XYZ file of C-alpha atoms in Angstrom:
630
model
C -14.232 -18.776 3.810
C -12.427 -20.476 6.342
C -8.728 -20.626 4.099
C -9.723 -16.580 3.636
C -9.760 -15.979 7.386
C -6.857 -18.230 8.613
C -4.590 -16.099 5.807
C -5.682 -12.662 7.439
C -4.835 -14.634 10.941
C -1.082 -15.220 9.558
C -1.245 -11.786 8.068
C -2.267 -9.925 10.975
C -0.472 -11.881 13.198
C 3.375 -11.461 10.829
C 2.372 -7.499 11.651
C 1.941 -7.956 15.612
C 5.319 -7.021 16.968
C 4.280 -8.880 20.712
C 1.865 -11.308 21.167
C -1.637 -10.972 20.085
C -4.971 -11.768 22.238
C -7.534 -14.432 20.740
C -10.513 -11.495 21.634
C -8.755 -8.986 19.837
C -8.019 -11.521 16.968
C -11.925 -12.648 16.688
C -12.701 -9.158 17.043
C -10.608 -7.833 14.462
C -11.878 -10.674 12.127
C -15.004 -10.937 13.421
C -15.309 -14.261 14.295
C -15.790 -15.834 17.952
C -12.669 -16.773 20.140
C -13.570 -20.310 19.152
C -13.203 -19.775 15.635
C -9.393 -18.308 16.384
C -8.572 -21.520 17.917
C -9.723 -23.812 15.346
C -8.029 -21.461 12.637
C -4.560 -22.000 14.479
C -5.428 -25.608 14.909
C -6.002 -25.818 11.241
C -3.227 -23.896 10.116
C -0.539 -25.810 12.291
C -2.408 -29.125 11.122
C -1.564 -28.100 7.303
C 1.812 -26.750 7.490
C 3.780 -30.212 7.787
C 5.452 -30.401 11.375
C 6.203 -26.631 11.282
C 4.501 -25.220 14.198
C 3.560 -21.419 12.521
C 1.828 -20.091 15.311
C 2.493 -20.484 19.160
C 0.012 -20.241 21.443
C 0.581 -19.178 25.365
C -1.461 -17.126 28.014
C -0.744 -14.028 26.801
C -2.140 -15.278 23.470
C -0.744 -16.175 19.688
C 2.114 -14.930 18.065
C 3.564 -16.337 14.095
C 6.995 -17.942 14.715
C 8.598 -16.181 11.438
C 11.177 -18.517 11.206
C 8.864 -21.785 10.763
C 6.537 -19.785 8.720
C 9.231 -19.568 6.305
C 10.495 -22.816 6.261
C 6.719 -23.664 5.166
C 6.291 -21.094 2.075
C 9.583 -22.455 1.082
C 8.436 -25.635 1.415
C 5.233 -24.449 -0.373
C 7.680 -23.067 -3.134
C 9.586 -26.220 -3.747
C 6.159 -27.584 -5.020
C 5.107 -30.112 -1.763
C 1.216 -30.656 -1.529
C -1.153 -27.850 -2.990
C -3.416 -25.782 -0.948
C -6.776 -26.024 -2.765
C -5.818 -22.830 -4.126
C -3.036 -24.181 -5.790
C -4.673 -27.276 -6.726
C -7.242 -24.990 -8.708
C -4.082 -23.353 -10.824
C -2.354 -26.638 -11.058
C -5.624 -27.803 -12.910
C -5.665 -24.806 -14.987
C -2.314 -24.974 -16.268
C -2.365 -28.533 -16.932
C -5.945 -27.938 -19.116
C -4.028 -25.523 -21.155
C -0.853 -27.357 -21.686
C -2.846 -30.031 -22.533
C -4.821 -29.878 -26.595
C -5.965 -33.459 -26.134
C -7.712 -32.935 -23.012
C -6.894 -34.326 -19.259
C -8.302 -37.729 -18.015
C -9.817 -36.689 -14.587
C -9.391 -39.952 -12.459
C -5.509 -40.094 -13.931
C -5.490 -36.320 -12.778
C -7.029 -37.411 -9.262
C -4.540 -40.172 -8.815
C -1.614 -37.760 -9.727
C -2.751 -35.588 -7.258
C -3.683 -37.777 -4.331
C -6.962 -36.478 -4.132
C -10.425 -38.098 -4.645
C -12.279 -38.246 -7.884
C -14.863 -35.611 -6.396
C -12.643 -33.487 -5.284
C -11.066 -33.063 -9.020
C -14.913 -33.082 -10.352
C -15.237 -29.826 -7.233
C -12.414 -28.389 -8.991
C -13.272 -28.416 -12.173
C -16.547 -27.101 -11.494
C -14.897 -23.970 -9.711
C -13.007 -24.051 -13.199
C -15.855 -23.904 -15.274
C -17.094 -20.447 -13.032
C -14.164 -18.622 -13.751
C -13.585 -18.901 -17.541
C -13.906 -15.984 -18.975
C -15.730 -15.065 -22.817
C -13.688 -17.104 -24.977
C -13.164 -20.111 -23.313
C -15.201 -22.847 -22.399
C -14.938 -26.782 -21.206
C -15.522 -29.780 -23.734
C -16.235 -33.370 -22.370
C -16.614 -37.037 -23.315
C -16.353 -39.395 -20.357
C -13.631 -38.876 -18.122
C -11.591 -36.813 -20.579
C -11.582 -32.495 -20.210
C -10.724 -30.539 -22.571
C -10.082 -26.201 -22.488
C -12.047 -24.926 -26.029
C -10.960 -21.493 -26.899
C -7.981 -19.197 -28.146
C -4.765 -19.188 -27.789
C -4.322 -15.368 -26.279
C -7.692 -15.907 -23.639
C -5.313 -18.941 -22.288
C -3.100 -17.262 -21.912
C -4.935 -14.511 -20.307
C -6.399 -17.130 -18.063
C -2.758 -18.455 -17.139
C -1.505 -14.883 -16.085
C -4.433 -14.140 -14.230
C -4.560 -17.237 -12.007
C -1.149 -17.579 -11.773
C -1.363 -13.660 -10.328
C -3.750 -14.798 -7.874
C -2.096 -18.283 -6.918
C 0.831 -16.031 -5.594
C 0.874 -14.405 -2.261
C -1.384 -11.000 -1.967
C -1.304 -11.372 -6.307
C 2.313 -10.109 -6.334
C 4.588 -11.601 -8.818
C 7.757 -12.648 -8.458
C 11.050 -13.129 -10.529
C 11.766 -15.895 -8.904
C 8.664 -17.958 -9.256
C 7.398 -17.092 -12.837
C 10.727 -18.722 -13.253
C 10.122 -21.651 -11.634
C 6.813 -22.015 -13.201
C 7.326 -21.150 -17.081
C 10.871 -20.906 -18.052
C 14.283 -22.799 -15.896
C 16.701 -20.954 -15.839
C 18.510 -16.882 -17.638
C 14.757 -15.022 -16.814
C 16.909 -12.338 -14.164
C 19.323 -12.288 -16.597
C 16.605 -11.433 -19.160
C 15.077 -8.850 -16.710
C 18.659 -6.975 -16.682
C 18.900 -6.904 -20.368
C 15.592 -5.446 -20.802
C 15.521 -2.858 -18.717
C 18.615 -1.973 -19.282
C 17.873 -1.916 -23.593
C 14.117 0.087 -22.879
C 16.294 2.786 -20.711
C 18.549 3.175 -23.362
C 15.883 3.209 -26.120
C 14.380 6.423 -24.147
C 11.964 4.779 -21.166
C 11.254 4.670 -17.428
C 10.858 1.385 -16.298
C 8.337 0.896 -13.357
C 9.978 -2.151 -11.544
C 6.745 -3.004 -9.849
C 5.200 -3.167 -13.486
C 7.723 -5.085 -15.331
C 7.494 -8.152 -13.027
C 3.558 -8.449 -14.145
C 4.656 -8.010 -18.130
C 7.655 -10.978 -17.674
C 5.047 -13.321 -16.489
C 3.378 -12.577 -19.892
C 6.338 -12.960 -21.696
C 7.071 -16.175 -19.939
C 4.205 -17.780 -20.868
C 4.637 -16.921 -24.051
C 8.272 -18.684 -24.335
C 6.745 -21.269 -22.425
C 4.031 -21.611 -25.315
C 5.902 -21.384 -27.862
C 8.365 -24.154 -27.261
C 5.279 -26.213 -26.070
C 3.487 -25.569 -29.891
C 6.154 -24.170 -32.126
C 5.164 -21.538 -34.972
C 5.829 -22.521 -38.322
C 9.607 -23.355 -39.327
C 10.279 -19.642 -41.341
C 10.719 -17.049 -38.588
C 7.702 -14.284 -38.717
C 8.935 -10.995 -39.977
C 9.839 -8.384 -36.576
C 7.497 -5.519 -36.323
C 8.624 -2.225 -37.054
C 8.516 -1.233 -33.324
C 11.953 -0.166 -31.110
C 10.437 -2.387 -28.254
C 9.493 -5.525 -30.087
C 12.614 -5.703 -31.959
C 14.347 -5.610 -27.848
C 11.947 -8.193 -27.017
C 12.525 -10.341 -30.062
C 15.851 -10.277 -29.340
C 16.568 -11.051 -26.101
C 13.677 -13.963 -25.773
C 15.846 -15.324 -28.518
C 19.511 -15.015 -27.198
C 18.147 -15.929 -24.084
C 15.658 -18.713 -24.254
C 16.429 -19.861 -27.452
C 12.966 -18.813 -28.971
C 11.747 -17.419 -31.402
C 8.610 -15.693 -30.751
C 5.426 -15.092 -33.283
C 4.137 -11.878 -35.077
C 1.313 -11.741 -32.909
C 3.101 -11.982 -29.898
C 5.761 -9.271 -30.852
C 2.618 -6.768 -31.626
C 1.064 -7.971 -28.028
C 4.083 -7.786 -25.870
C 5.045 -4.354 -26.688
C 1.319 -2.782 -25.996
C 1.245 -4.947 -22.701
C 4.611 -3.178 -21.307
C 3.480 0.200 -22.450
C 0.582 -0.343 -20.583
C 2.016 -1.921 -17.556
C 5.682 -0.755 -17.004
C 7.455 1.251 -19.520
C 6.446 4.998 -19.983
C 8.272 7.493 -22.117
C 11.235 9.605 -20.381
C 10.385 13.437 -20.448
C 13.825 14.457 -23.157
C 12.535 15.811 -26.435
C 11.362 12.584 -27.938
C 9.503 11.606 -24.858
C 7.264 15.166 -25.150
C 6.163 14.301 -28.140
C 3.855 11.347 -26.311
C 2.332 13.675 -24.723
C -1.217 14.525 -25.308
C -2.027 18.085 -25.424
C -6.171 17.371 -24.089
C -4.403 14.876 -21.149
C -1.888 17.497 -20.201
C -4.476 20.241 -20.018
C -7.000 18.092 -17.977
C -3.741 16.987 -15.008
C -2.923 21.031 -15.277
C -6.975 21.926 -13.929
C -6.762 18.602 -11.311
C -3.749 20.043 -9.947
C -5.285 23.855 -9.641
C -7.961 22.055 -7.780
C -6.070 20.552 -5.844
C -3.821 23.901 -5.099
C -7.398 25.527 -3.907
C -8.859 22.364 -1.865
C -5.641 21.748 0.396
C -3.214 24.657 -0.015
C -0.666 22.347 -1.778
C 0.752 23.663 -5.075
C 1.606 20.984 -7.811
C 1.776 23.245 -10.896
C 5.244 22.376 -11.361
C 5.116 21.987 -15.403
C 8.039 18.978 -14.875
C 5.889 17.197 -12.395
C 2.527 17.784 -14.642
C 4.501 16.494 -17.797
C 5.516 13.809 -16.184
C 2.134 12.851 -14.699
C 0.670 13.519 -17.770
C 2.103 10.648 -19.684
C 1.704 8.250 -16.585
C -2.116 9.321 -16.818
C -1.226 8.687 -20.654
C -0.933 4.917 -20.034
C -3.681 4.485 -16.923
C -5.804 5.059 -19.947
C -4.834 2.563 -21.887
C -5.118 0.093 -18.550
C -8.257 1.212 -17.804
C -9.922 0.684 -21.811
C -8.694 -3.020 -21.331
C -9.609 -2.934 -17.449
C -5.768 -4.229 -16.817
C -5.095 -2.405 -13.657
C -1.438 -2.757 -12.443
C -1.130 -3.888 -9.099
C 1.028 -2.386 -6.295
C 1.995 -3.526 -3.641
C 2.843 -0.467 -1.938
C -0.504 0.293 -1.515
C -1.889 -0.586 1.778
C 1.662 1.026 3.427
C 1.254 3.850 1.612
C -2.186 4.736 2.580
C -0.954 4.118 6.566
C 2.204 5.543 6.387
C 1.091 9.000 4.015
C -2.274 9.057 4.448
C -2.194 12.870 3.767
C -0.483 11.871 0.509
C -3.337 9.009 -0.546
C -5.679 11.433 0.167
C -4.682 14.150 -2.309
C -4.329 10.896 -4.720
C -7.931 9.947 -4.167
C -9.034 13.233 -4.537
C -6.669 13.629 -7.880
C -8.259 10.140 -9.377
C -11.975 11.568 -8.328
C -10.974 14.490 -10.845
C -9.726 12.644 -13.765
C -12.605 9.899 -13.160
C -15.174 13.053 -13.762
C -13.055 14.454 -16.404
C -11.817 11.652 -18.387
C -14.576 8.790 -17.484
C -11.781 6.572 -16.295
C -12.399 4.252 -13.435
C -9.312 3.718 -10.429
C -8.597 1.138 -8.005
C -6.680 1.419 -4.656
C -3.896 0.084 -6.635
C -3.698 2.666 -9.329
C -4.325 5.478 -6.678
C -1.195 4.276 -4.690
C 0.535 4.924 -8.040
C -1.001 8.601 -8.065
C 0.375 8.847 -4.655
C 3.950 7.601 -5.438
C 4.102 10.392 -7.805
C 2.563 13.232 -5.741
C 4.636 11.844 -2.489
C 7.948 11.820 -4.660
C 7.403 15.557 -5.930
C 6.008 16.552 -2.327
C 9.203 14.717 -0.537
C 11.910 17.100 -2.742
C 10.506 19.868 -1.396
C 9.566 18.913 2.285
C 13.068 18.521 3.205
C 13.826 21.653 4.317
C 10.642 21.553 6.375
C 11.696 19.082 8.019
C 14.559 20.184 9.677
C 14.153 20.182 13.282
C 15.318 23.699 14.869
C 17.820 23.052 17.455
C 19.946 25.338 20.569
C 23.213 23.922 21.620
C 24.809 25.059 25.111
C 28.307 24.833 25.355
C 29.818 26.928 28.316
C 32.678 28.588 26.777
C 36.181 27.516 26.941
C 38.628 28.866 24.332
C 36.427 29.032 21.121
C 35.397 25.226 21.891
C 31.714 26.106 21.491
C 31.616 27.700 17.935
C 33.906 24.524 17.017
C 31.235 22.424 18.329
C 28.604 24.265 16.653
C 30.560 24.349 13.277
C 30.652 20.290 13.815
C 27.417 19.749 14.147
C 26.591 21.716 11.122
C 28.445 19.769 8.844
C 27.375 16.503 10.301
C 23.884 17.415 10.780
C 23.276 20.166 8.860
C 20.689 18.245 6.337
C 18.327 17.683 9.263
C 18.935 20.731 12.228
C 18.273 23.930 11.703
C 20.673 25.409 14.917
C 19.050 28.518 15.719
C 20.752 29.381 19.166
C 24.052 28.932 20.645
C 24.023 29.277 24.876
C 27.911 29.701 25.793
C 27.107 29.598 30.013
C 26.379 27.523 32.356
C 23.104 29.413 33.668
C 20.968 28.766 31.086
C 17.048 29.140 31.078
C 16.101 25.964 29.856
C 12.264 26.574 30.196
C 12.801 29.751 27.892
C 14.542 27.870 24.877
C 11.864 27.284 22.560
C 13.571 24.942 19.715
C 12.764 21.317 19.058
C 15.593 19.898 20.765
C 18.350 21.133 22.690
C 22.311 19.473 22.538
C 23.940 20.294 25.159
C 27.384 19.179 27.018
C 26.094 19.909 30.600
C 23.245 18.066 32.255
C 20.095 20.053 32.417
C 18.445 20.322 36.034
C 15.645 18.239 34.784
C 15.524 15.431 32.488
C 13.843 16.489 29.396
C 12.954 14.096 25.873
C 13.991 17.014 23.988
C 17.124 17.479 25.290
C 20.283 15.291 24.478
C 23.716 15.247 26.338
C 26.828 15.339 23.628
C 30.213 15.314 24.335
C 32.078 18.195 23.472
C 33.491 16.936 20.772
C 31.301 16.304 18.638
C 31.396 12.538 17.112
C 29.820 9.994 14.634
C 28.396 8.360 17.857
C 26.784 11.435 18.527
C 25.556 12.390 15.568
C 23.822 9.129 14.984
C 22.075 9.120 18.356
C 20.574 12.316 17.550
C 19.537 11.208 14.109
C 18.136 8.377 15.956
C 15.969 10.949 17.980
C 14.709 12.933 15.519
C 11.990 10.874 14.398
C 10.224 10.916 17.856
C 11.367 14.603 18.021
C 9.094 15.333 15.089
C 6.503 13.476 16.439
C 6.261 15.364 19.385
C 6.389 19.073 17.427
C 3.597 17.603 15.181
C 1.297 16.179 17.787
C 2.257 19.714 19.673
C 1.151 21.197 16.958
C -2.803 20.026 16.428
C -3.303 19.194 19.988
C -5.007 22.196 20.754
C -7.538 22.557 18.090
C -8.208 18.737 17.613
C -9.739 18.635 21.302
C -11.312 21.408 20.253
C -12.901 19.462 17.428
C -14.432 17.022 19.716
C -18.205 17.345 21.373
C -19.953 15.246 23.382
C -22.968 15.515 21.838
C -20.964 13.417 18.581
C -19.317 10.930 21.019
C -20.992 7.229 20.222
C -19.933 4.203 22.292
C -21.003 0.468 21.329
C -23.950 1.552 18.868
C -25.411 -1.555 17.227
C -23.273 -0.556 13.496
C -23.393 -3.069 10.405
C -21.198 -1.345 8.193
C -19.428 1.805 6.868
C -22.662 3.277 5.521
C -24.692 2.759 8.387
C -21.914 4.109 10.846
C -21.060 7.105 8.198
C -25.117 7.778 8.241
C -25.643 7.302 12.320
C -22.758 10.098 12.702
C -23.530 12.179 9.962
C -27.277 12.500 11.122
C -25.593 13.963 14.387
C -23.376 16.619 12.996
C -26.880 18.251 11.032
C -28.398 18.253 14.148
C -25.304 19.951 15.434
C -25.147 22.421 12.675
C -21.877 21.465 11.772
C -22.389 20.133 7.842
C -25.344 19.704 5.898
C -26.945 16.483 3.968
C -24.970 17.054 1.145
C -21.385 16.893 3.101
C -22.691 13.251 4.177
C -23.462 12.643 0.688
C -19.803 13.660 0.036
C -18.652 11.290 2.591
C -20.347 8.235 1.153
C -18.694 8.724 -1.950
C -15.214 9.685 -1.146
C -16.191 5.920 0.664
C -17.124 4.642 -2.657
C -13.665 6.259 -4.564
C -11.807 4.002 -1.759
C -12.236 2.752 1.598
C -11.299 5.231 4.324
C -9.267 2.284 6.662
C -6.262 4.377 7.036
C -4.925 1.887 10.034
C -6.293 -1.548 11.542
C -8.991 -0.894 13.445
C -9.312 2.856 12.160
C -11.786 4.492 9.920
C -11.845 7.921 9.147
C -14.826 8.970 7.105
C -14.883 12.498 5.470
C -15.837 14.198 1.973
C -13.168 15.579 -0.042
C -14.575 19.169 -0.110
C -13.711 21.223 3.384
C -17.396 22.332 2.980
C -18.576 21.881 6.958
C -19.862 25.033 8.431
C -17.685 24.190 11.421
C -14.802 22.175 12.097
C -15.771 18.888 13.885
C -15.033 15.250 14.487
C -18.166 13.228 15.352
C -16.657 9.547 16.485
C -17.849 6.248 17.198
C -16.194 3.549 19.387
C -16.941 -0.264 19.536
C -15.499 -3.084 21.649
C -17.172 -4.914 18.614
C -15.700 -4.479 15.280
C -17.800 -2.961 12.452
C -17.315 -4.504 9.301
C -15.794 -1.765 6.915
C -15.043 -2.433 3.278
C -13.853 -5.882 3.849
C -12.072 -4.765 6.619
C -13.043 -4.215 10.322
C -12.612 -1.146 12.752
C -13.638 -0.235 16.319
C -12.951 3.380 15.928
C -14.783 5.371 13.459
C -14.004 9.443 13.233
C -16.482 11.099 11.089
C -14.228 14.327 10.526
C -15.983 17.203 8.717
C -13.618 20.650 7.730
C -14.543 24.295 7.456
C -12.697 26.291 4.693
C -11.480 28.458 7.390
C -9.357 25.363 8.756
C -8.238 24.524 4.976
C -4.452 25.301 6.466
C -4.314 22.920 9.230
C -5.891 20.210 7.688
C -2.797 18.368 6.143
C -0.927 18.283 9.460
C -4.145 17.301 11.435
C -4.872 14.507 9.450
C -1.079 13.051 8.769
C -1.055 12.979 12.754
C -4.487 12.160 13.576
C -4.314 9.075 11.715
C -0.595 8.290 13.464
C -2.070 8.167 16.273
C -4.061 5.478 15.811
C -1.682 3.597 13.302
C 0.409 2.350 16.816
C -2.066 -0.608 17.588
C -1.595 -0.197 21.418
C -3.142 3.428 21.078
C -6.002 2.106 19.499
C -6.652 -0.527 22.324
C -6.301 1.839 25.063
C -9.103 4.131 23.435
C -11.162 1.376 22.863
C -11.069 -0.402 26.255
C -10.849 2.785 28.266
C -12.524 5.393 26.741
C -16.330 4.380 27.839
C -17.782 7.818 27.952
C -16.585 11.052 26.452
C -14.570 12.450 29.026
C -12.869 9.189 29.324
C -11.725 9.351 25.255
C -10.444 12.875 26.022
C -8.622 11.798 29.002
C -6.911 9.001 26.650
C -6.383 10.813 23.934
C -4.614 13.692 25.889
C -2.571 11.382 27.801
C -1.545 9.775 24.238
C -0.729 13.272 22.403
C 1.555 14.183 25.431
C 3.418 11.365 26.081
């Protein structure tokens, strides 16, 4: 428990952009202050003279350039971390058909002869059906097949890497010396040209597999006379480049197994006319009534036939993952949830509908891939929503302000939408109305939204107000919902420092308030414990926002509940809970409300002043107020 908690210290600490408190530290992993300094003790005592966290009065911050000095270190294969020790055990049991002397294995390892009889026991819990553990004396032997092995391998190997993600670099390092980028290049580059998309995040999970498999099969050769190729495009490619790369050539069984694994994992057919005819008429047909629930939950039409095609066949392989139970993992997932939480949401409530409709289970991982897909539609037709409206005032001189204006419409036309130009000097600035204003004379008043340009226009200029326009948006969106989401709020659903053990509980304690309120009945908590259940509803550290995926509230409200002490929450930990419940009649403003709701509270120093300050209701309004308008 203790290695689990000082890796969400390092974690939380690499995302801190100042330095970090020890309360806020124990509170966010619910520990005691104490705790926090024996973790930091601990982890500077491991990491061999590199001093990974500093310590001050103002608290602990990582020092990014020891920390990776240390994984580096860690990478070029210095002492193991009993993690590492645990894989190192593993891979040596299966490279090994004779069996492993422990106490040589100990001495190798410069650990005690318990510790290796610890390990092996820890071993002996995670084997899955097919393998098991022979003995006689001191000598250990792995009993089993050669394809669970390997399973085994990949698996640990997945989770002896940092967050599970694989990397080119050390599957490499681990299973085959040297060409496996080069290999990498010529793959994808042969399954595009044989007619496939390649998901990148994918293909990195189905090398490791074929790794160990080269790594096998120069270990134990197959038989002298090379095994006829399947008939299949893809193991022919693989076949061929495993053995003009490594030398290697692999077995009949592999060739049938490494083809299925990269359908399933990274390679899905392109959408020309021999990619439609993968597609399954009953799969198609199911996406098509998702999406036209979808359209009539949140007002957001995906009926594009292109983008339903194309989903289609993606949903077309999640099948196949989930009859083995092979999720891919993504590591996009936790920043897409925070930085699109709009977008996750229509992904969760996407997987919900093919869960009921095809009895296929997700994971957070395999939702983020729903959202990569809905996001990348959604983002080709957002940009012209996006474009921030815009006045320029240029007092005339010659025809110098339509040149300007011309200028800034080629440079900028992409993202501003100019909708006035002001040729005086006595301008109404109160009466102006657009996002932001460019102008060449100084306004009587400082003003965020207003920028001073030269008059000719210049790439200086035109970066600075790109540079703007992200807070510029900010400001029109928090505009936007600031009205109606203190209008949301009631004091009568306001909950400071309740004694909370978990997401249910809190979900419950809140939900019970809004049917006293009128606002939802029993079955829109109901609804809210299982949208919990499809996938935790942590949208930020320290942020929780509960809610059912139907906008089935009788009235629009947000019942919330504020801690100093963290409640645990999914294996996470907030101190803000918002219970938000929708009418239909708000169905229109509920995308923007929740993108921005949850932005908010995404910057951590938003989230600390609500928590410290905000000690009774009017308090939290005060706060929140203050942080919409500034």
């Amino acid at each position: 428990m203790n290695q689990e908690r000082e890796q969400q210290l390092v974690e939380r600490l690499g995302r801190a952009e100042a330095w970090t408190t020890s309360s806020s530290l124990a509170d966010a992993l619910g520990v005691t202050r104490r705790s926090i300094r024996n973790y930091v003790a601990s982890i500077n005592r491991h990491s061999r003279n590199h001093e990974i966290i500093e310590s001050s009065p103002r608290g602990y911050r990582l020092n990014a350039a020891a920390y990776a000095v240390y994984r580096e270190s860690l990478s070029a294969g210095e002492a193991a971390t009993p993690r590492q020790r645990l894989y190192d055990l593993v891979r040596t049991l299966v490279d090994s058909d004779d069996g492993v002397d422990l106490y040589e294995l100990a001495g190798e390892l410069a650990v005690s002869d318990s510790t290796v009889e610890s390990d092996l026991g820890r071993v002996r819990r995670i084997l899955p059906e097919g393998l098991g553990l022979s003995r006689s004396g001191s000598i250990v032997a792995l009993a089993g097949g050669e394809r669970a092995k390997r399973r085994l391998l990949s698996r640990m190997f997945h989770d002896e890497t940092e967050h599970g993600v694989v990397g080119l670099e050390a599957i490499q390092r681990e299973f085959v010396p040297d060409h496996l980028s080069e290999f990498k290049t010529d793959l994808v580059s042969a399954l595009r040209e044989a007619g496939y998309y390649v998901n990148d995040f994918g293909i990195d999970s189905a090398l490791l597999h074929i790794a160990i498999a080269v790594d096998r099969t120069r270990k134990a050769p197959v038989a002298e006379e090379a095994e006829a190729v399947p008939d299949d495009p893809v193991a022919r490619i693989i076949a061929g480049l495993t053995a003009q790369h490594f030398d290697v050539a692999l077995s009949g069984d592999d060739l049938e197994y490494l083809p299925s694994l990269l359908a399933v994992h990274a390679i899905t057919p392109l959408l020309n006319d021999a990619g439609r005819s993968y597609l399954d008429p009953k799969i198609v047909a199911v996406v098509r009534s998702v999406i036209e629930d979808v359209g009539r939950e949140y007002l957001i039409d995906l009926s594009d036939d292109e983008f339903i095609n194309r989903f289609a066949l993606h949903v077309r392989s999640l099948l196949r993952r989930a009859s083995q139970r092979a999720y891919s993992r993504n590591p996009l997932a936790g920043s897409i949830k925070t930085s699109y939480p709009m977008t996750y949401e229509l992904s969760v409530y996407v997987a919900r509908g093919l869960q009921k409709r095809l009895g296929v289970t997700f994971n957070d991982d395999e939702i983020a891939y729903i959202a990569l897909h809905i996001g990348a539609y959604l983002s080709e037709r957002a940009q012209a929503e996006e474009r921030v409206t815009c006045t320029i005032v240029c007092p005339t001189y010659y025809d110098l302000q339509t040149t300007l204006r011309d200028r800034v419409q080629v440079m900028l036309g992409d993202v501003l939408d100019v909708k006035m130009l002001i040729a005086r000097t006595d301008v109404d600035w109160d009466r102006l109305g657009t996002d932001l204003v460019l102008t060449t004379i100084e306004p009587p008043v400082p003003s965020p939204s207003a920028l001073v340009i030269k008059p000719f226009f210049s790439p200086a200029d035109a970066d600075r107000v790109r540079g703007a326009l992200p807070r510029i948006r900010t400001t029109r969106r928090r505009r936007a919902i600031k009205e109606n989401l203190l209008a949301y709020f009631d004091e009568s659903l306001f909950v400071r420092d309740a004694p909370l053990t978990g997401a249910d509980d809190t979900i419950r304690m809140l939900g019970d308030r809004m049917v006293a309120a009128g606002a939802i009945t029993s079955q829109y908590v109901a609804g809210a414990l299982e949208r919990e259940r499809l996938s935790s509803t942590v949208f930020a550290d320290g942020l929780a926002v509960p809610h059912a995926l139907e906008m089935s509230a009788r009235r629009t409200v947000i019942a919330v509940a504020i801690n100093g002490s963290s409640i645990p929450w999914g294996g996470k930990r907030v101190n803000v809970a918002a219970f938000v419940a929708f009418s239909s009649d708000s169905r229109s403003d509920f995308q923007t409300f929740f993108d921005q709701f949850i932005a908010v509270f995404s910057d951590g120093s938003n989230l600390r002043r609500i928590v410290e300050q905000a000690t009774s209701f009017q308090a939290f309004i005060a706060e929140l107020t203050a942080i919409l308008d500034s």
